C-alpha cells in the first residue's frame, strides 16, 4: 500500500478524497491502469481473433488429413490386392516356365530320336544317286572288300545294310552276302 493510500485510510470519512495531492496521484495512476487495461483488452481481442482463425485453419487441416488418410487406406488396400495378384501371376509364370523347360527337354530328346531314325532310314533307303559307280554291279555290292577302290567304304556300308535287309531292289530276294 502506497503512502497516499495510508494517509487516506487514516483520515476520517468526512475528509474529501477529491482534494489533495494523494487524490490526484491515484487518479493519474488509475487512468494509466485503465489505459493499460484498454490496450490489453485490444490485444486480447486481436489474439482471440487470431486464435479463431487458427482454429478454423486447424479444422480445415484436420478435415484434409482425414480425407488423405481415407485415400491412403484405399490405396493401401488396392496395393495389397495388386501385390497378391502379382504374386499369383509370378507363381503361375514359374509353373509355366517349368512346364516349358520340361517340354523343351522332351522336344530335344524327340529331335535326337528323329535324327537317329532319319540316319537309320537313310542308310536303309540307299537312293541310286548315293551309290558309287562301282557299287552298281552285283559283285561290287556283295563283296566290296575284294575291290581296292576309293568307294569301298560306301560299298561296305551298303553291303552291311543289305545284310540286315536280306533283300535289295535289283538284286532280288535271297541273295547271300559275302562271307565275313
PDB file of C-alpha atoms in Angstrom:
ATOM      1  CA  UNK A   1       0.000   0.000   0.000  1.00  0.00           C
ATOM      2  CA  UNK A   2       1.389   3.411  -1.001  1.00  0.00           C
ATOM      3  CA  UNK A   3       1.936   6.291   1.364  1.00  0.00           C
ATOM      4  CA  UNK A   4      -1.014   8.192  -0.166  1.00  0.00           C
ATOM      5  CA  UNK A   5      -3.332   5.244   0.434  1.00  0.00           C
ATOM      6  CA  UNK A   6      -2.124   5.057   4.050  1.00  0.00           C
ATOM      7  CA  UNK A   7      -2.842   8.751   4.557  1.00  0.00           C
ATOM      8  CA  UNK A   8      -6.312   8.487   3.077  1.00  0.00           C
ATOM      9  CA  UNK A   9      -7.014   5.488   5.254  1.00  0.00           C
ATOM     10  CA  UNK A  10      -6.118   7.359   8.465  1.00  0.00           C
ATOM     11  CA  UNK A  11      -8.381  10.316   7.697  1.00  0.00           C
ATOM     12  CA  UNK A  12     -11.983  10.359   8.836  1.00  0.00           C
ATOM     13  CA  UNK A  13     -14.782   9.593   6.360  1.00  0.00           C
ATOM     14  CA  UNK A  14     -15.749  13.264   6.242  1.00  0.00           C
ATOM     15  CA  UNK A  15     -12.441  14.028   4.524  1.00  0.00           C
ATOM     16  CA  UNK A  16     -12.924  14.712   0.828  1.00  0.00           C
ATOM     17  CA  UNK A  17     -10.782  12.498  -1.345  1.00  0.00           C
ATOM     18  CA  UNK A  18     -11.303  14.728  -4.316  1.00  0.00           C
ATOM     19  CA  UNK A  19      -8.892  17.240  -2.876  1.00  0.00           C
ATOM     20  CA  UNK A  20      -5.225  16.954  -2.127  1.00  0.00           C
ATOM     21  CA  UNK A  21      -2.086  15.567  -3.630  1.00  0.00           C
ATOM     22  CA  UNK A  22      -2.797  11.899  -2.930  1.00  0.00           C
ATOM     23  CA  UNK A  23      -6.119  12.010  -4.669  1.00  0.00           C
ATOM     24  CA  UNK A  24      -4.543  13.421  -7.811  1.00  0.00           C
ATOM     25  CA  UNK A  25      -1.835  10.771  -7.867  1.00  0.00           C
ATOM     26  CA  UNK A  26      -4.377   7.973  -7.514  1.00  0.00           C
ATOM     27  CA  UNK A  27      -6.459   9.338 -10.346  1.00  0.00           C
ATOM     28  CA  UNK A  28      -3.391   9.541 -12.537  1.00  0.00           C
ATOM     29  CA  UNK A  29      -2.463   6.013 -11.609  1.00  0.00           C
ATOM     30  CA  UNK A  30      -5.988   4.768 -12.263  1.00  0.00           C
ATOM     31  CA  UNK A  31      -6.008   6.483 -15.638  1.00  0.00           C
ATOM     32  CA  UNK A  32      -2.779   4.796 -16.596  1.00  0.00           C
ATOM     33  CA  UNK A  33      -4.139   1.450 -15.436  1.00  0.00           C
ATOM     34  CA  UNK A  34      -7.315   1.967 -17.444  1.00  0.00           C
ATOM     35  CA  UNK A  35      -5.261   2.834 -20.498  1.00  0.00           C
ATOM     36  CA  UNK A  36      -3.143  -0.242 -19.938  1.00  0.00           C
ATOM     37  CA  UNK A  37      -6.245  -2.384 -19.470  1.00  0.00           C
ATOM     38  CA  UNK A  38      -7.728  -0.989 -22.661  1.00  0.00           C
ATOM     39  CA  UNK A  39      -4.570  -1.884 -24.577  1.00  0.00           C
ATOM     40  CA  UNK A  40      -4.576  -5.340 -23.027  1.00  0.00           C
ATOM     41  CA  UNK A  41      -8.220  -5.850 -23.984  1.00  0.00           C
ATOM     42  CA  UNK A  42      -7.437  -4.737 -27.542  1.00  0.00           C
ATOM     43  CA  UNK A  43      -4.513  -7.130 -27.615  1.00  0.00           C
ATOM     44  CA  UNK A  44      -6.659  -9.902 -26.179  1.00  0.00           C
ATOM     45  CA  UNK A  45      -9.308  -9.243 -28.822  1.00  0.00           C
ATOM     46  CA  UNK A  46      -6.694  -9.498 -31.553  1.00  0.00           C
ATOM     47  CA  UNK A  47      -5.332 -12.692 -30.017  1.00  0.00           C
ATOM     48  CA  UNK A  48      -8.844 -14.155 -29.838  1.00  0.00           C
ATOM     49  CA  UNK A  49      -9.396 -13.268 -33.493  1.00  0.00           C
ATOM     50  CA  UNK A  50      -6.091 -14.863 -34.357  1.00  0.00           C
ATOM     51  CA  UNK A  51      -6.943 -17.937 -32.296  1.00  0.00           C
ATOM     52  CA  UNK A  52     -10.297 -18.190 -34.052  1.00  0.00           C
ATOM     53  CA  UNK A  53      -8.573 -18.095 -37.437  1.00  0.00           C
ATOM     54  CA  UNK A  54      -6.054 -20.709 -36.301  1.00  0.00           C
ATOM     55  CA  UNK A  55      -8.855 -22.959 -35.063  1.00  0.00           C
ATOM     56  CA  UNK A  56     -10.627 -22.601 -38.406  1.00  0.00           C
ATOM     57  CA  UNK A  57      -7.402 -23.422 -40.194  1.00  0.00           C
ATOM     58  CA  UNK A  58      -6.785 -26.396 -37.895  1.00  0.00           C
ATOM     59  CA  UNK A  59     -10.283 -27.664 -38.561  1.00  0.00           C
ATOM     60  CA  UNK A  60      -9.705 -27.466 -42.315  1.00  0.00           C
ATOM     61  CA  UNK A  61      -6.360 -29.247 -41.929  1.00  0.00           C
ATOM     62  CA  UNK A  62      -7.971 -31.979 -39.842  1.00  0.00           C
ATOM     63  CA  UNK A  63     -10.642 -32.445 -42.497  1.00  0.00           C
ATOM     64  CA  UNK A  64      -7.974 -32.588 -45.185  1.00  0.00           C
ATOM     65  CA  UNK A  65      -5.903 -35.049 -43.144  1.00  0.00           C
ATOM     66  CA  UNK A  66      -8.952 -37.236 -42.628  1.00  0.00           C
ATOM     67  CA  UNK A  67      -9.599 -37.313 -46.386  1.00  0.00           C
ATOM     68  CA  UNK A  68      -5.940 -38.104 -47.061  1.00  0.00           C
ATOM     69  CA  UNK A  69      -5.989 -40.914 -44.503  1.00  0.00           C
ATOM     70  CA  UNK A  70      -9.109 -42.364 -46.124  1.00  0.00           C
ATOM     71  CA  UNK A  71      -7.490 -42.099 -49.548  1.00  0.00           C
ATOM     72  CA  UNK A  72      -4.263 -43.674 -48.283  1.00  0.00           C
ATOM     73  CA  UNK A  73      -6.224 -46.508 -46.716  1.00  0.00           C
ATOM     74  CA  UNK A  74      -7.945 -47.199 -50.041  1.00  0.00           C
ATOM     75  CA  UNK A  75      -4.620 -47.054 -51.881  1.00  0.00           C
ATOM     76  CA  UNK A  76      -3.033 -49.444 -49.381  1.00  0.00           C
ATOM     77  CA  UNK A  77      -5.934 -51.862 -49.842  1.00  0.00           C
ATOM     78  CA  UNK A  78      -5.602 -51.584 -53.622  1.00  0.00           C
ATOM     79  CA  UNK A  79      -1.837 -52.079 -53.447  1.00  0.00           C
ATOM     80  CA  UNK A  80      -2.302 -55.125 -51.244  1.00  0.00           C
ATOM     81  CA  UNK A  81      -4.703 -56.650 -53.784  1.00  0.00           C
ATOM     82  CA  UNK A  82      -2.287 -55.872 -56.633  1.00  0.00           C
ATOM     83  CA  UNK A  83       0.610 -57.451 -54.727  1.00  0.00           C
ATOM     84  CA  UNK A  84      -1.470 -60.568 -54.108  1.00  0.00           C
ATOM     85  CA  UNK A  85      -2.406 -60.690 -57.800  1.00  0.00           C
ATOM     86  CA  UNK A  86       1.212 -60.212 -58.865  1.00  0.00           C
ATOM     87  CA  UNK A  87       2.317 -62.969 -56.510  1.00  0.00           C
ATOM     88  CA  UNK A  88      -0.225 -65.360 -58.028  1.00  0.00           C
ATOM     89  CA  UNK A  89       0.872 -64.396 -61.559  1.00  0.00           C
ATOM     90  CA  UNK A  90       4.531 -64.934 -60.656  1.00  0.00           C
ATOM     91  CA  UNK A  91       3.690 -68.366 -59.262  1.00  0.00           C
ATOM     92  CA  UNK A  92       1.756 -69.180 -62.436  1.00  0.00           C
ATOM     93  CA  UNK A  93       4.613 -67.943 -64.621  1.00  0.00           C
ATOM     94  CA  UNK A  94       7.073 -70.042 -62.645  1.00  0.00           C
ATOM     95  CA  UNK A  95       4.943 -73.147 -63.196  1.00  0.00           C
ATOM     96  CA  UNK A  96       4.617 -72.359 -66.909  1.00  0.00           C
ATOM     97  CA  UNK A  97       8.393 -71.871 -67.200  1.00  0.00           C
ATOM     98  CA  UNK A  98       8.965 -75.229 -65.500  1.00  0.00           C
ATOM     99  CA  UNK A  99       6.464 -76.836 -67.866  1.00  0.00           C
ATOM    100  CA  UNK A 100       8.101 -75.184 -70.880  1.00  0.00           C
ATOM    101  CA  UNK A 101      11.514 -76.380 -69.733  1.00  0.00           C
ATOM    102  CA  UNK A 102      10.238 -79.950 -69.488  1.00  0.00           C
ATOM    103  CA  UNK A 103       8.617 -79.665 -72.934  1.00  0.00           C
ATOM    104  CA  UNK A 104      11.854 -78.306 -74.414  1.00  0.00           C
ATOM    105  CA  UNK A 105      13.780 -81.211 -72.893  1.00  0.00           C
ATOM    106  CA  UNK A 106      11.211 -83.632 -74.310  1.00  0.00           C
ATOM    107  CA  UNK A 107      11.353 -81.952 -77.725  1.00  0.00           C
ATOM    108  CA  UNK A 108      15.139 -82.118 -77.691  1.00  0.00           C
ATOM    109  CA  UNK A 109      15.012 -85.849 -76.959  1.00  0.00           C
ATOM    110  CA  UNK A 110      12.427 -86.349 -79.707  1.00  0.00           C
ATOM    111  CA  UNK A 111      14.570 -84.381 -82.170  1.00  0.00           C
ATOM    112  CA  UNK A 112      17.587 -86.523 -81.267  1.00  0.00           C
ATOM    113  CA  UNK A 113      15.489 -89.653 -81.739  1.00  0.00           C
ATOM    114  CA  UNK A 114      14.118 -88.385 -85.050  1.00  0.00           C
ATOM    115  CA  UNK A 115      17.624 -87.564 -86.208  1.00  0.00           C
ATOM    116  CA  UNK A 116      18.785 -91.093 -85.387  1.00  0.00           C
ATOM    117  CA  UNK A 117      15.752 -92.551 -87.166  1.00  0.00           C
ATOM    118  CA  UNK A 118      16.388 -90.375 -90.216  1.00  0.00           C
ATOM    119  CA  UNK A 119      20.027 -91.522 -90.279  1.00  0.00           C
ATOM    120  CA  UNK A 120      18.905 -95.134 -89.998  1.00  0.00           C
ATOM    121  CA  UNK A 121      16.266 -94.685 -92.682  1.00  0.00           C
ATOM    122  CA  UNK A 122      18.762 -93.017 -94.994  1.00  0.00           C
ATOM    123  CA  UNK A 123      21.077 -95.985 -94.607  1.00  0.00           C
ATOM    124  CA  UNK A 124      18.236 -98.395 -95.405  1.00  0.00           C
ATOM    125  CA  UNK A 125      16.832 -96.405 -98.309  1.00  0.00           C
ATOM    126  CA  UNK A 126      20.052 -96.044-100.413  1.00  0.00           C
ATOM    127  CA  UNK A 127      18.931 -93.865-103.308  1.00  0.00           C
ATOM    128  CA  UNK A 128      20.752 -94.713-106.544  1.00  0.00           C
ATOM    129  CA  UNK A 129      22.481 -91.350-106.628  1.00  0.00           C
ATOM    130  CA  UNK A 130      24.128 -92.154-103.260  1.00  0.00           C
ATOM    131  CA  UNK A 131      25.897 -95.277-104.552  1.00  0.00           C
ATOM    132  CA  UNK A 132      29.237 -95.039-106.330  1.00  0.00           C
ATOM    133  CA  UNK A 133      29.559 -96.455-109.806  1.00  0.00           C
ATOM    134  CA  UNK A 134      31.492 -99.472-108.534  1.00  0.00           C
ATOM    135  CA  UNK A 135      28.515-100.475-106.364  1.00  0.00           C
ATOM    136  CA  UNK A 136      26.090-100.774-109.265  1.00  0.00           C
ATOM    137  CA  UNK A 137      27.400-104.237-110.188  1.00  0.00           C
ATOM    138  CA  UNK A 138      26.337-107.199-108.129  1.00  0.00           C
ATOM    139  CA  UNK A 139      29.833-108.324-107.342  1.00  0.00           C
ATOM    140  CA  UNK A 140      30.758-104.907-106.024  1.00  0.00           C
ATOM    141  CA  UNK A 141      27.657-104.711-103.851  1.00  0.00           C
ATOM    142  CA  UNK A 142      28.022-108.155-102.341  1.00  0.00           C
ATOM    143  CA  UNK A 143      31.783-108.232-101.996  1.00  0.00           C
ATOM    144  CA  UNK A 144      33.126-104.642-101.667  1.00  0.00           C
ATOM    145  CA  UNK A 145      36.116-105.874 -99.671  1.00  0.00           C
ATOM    146  CA  UNK A 146      37.586-107.501-102.838  1.00  0.00           C
ATOM    147  CA  UNK A 147      37.791-104.168-104.639  1.00  0.00           C
ATOM    148  CA  UNK A 148      40.512-101.743-103.581  1.00  0.00           C
ATOM    149  CA  UNK A 149      38.761 -98.604-104.795  1.00  0.00           C
ATOM    150  CA  UNK A 150      38.021 -95.245-103.135  1.00  0.00           C
ATOM    151  CA  UNK A 151      34.343 -96.154-102.937  1.00  0.00           C
ATOM    152  CA  UNK A 152      34.866 -99.340-100.956  1.00  0.00           C
ATOM    153  CA  UNK A 153      33.862 -97.677 -97.690  1.00  0.00           C
ATOM    154  CA  UNK A 154      30.487 -96.613 -99.104  1.00  0.00           C
ATOM    155  CA  UNK A 155      30.054-100.035-100.636  1.00  0.00           C
ATOM    156  CA  UNK A 156      30.796-101.650 -97.279  1.00  0.00           C
ATOM    157  CA  UNK A 157      28.083 -99.546 -95.627  1.00  0.00           C
ATOM    158  CA  UNK A 158      25.657-100.515 -98.366  1.00  0.00           C
ATOM    159  CA  UNK A 159      26.606-104.172 -98.016  1.00  0.00           C
ATOM    160  CA  UNK A 160      26.077-104.059 -94.240  1.00  0.00           C
ATOM    161  CA  UNK A 161      22.612-102.620 -94.718  1.00  0.00           C
ATOM    162  CA  UNK A 162      21.880-105.243 -97.343  1.00  0.00           C
ATOM    163  CA  UNK A 163      22.874-107.949 -94.888  1.00  0.00           C
ATOM    164  CA  UNK A 164      20.307-106.610 -92.449  1.00  0.00           C
ATOM    165  CA  UNK A 165      17.533-106.406 -95.010  1.00  0.00           C
ATOM    166  CA  UNK A 166      18.477-109.609 -96.948  1.00  0.00           C
ATOM    167  CA  UNK A 167      16.839-108.022 -99.969  1.00  0.00           C
ATOM    168  CA  UNK A 168      17.604-105.075-102.209  1.00  0.00           C
ATOM    169  CA  UNK A 169      15.677-103.980-105.296  1.00  0.00           C
ATOM    170  CA  UNK A 170      17.540-105.087-108.425  1.00  0.00           C
ATOM    171  CA  UNK A 171      19.368-107.860-106.643  1.00  0.00           C
ATOM    172  CA  UNK A 172      16.327-109.955-105.825  1.00  0.00           C
ATOM    173  CA  UNK A 173      15.406-111.750-102.639  1.00  0.00           C
ATOM    174  CA  UNK A 174      17.564-114.469-101.190  1.00  0.00           C
ATOM    175  CA  UNK A 175      20.937-113.199-102.360  1.00  0.00           C
ATOM    176  CA  UNK A 176      23.680-114.110 -99.960  1.00  0.00           C
ATOM    177  CA  UNK A 177      26.186-111.521 -98.727  1.00  0.00           C
ATOM    178  CA  UNK A 178      29.890-112.191 -98.922  1.00  0.00           C
ATOM    179  CA  UNK A 179      31.397-114.238 -96.132  1.00  0.00           C
ATOM    180  CA  UNK A 180      32.820-112.112 -93.385  1.00  0.00           C
TER     181      UNK A 180
END
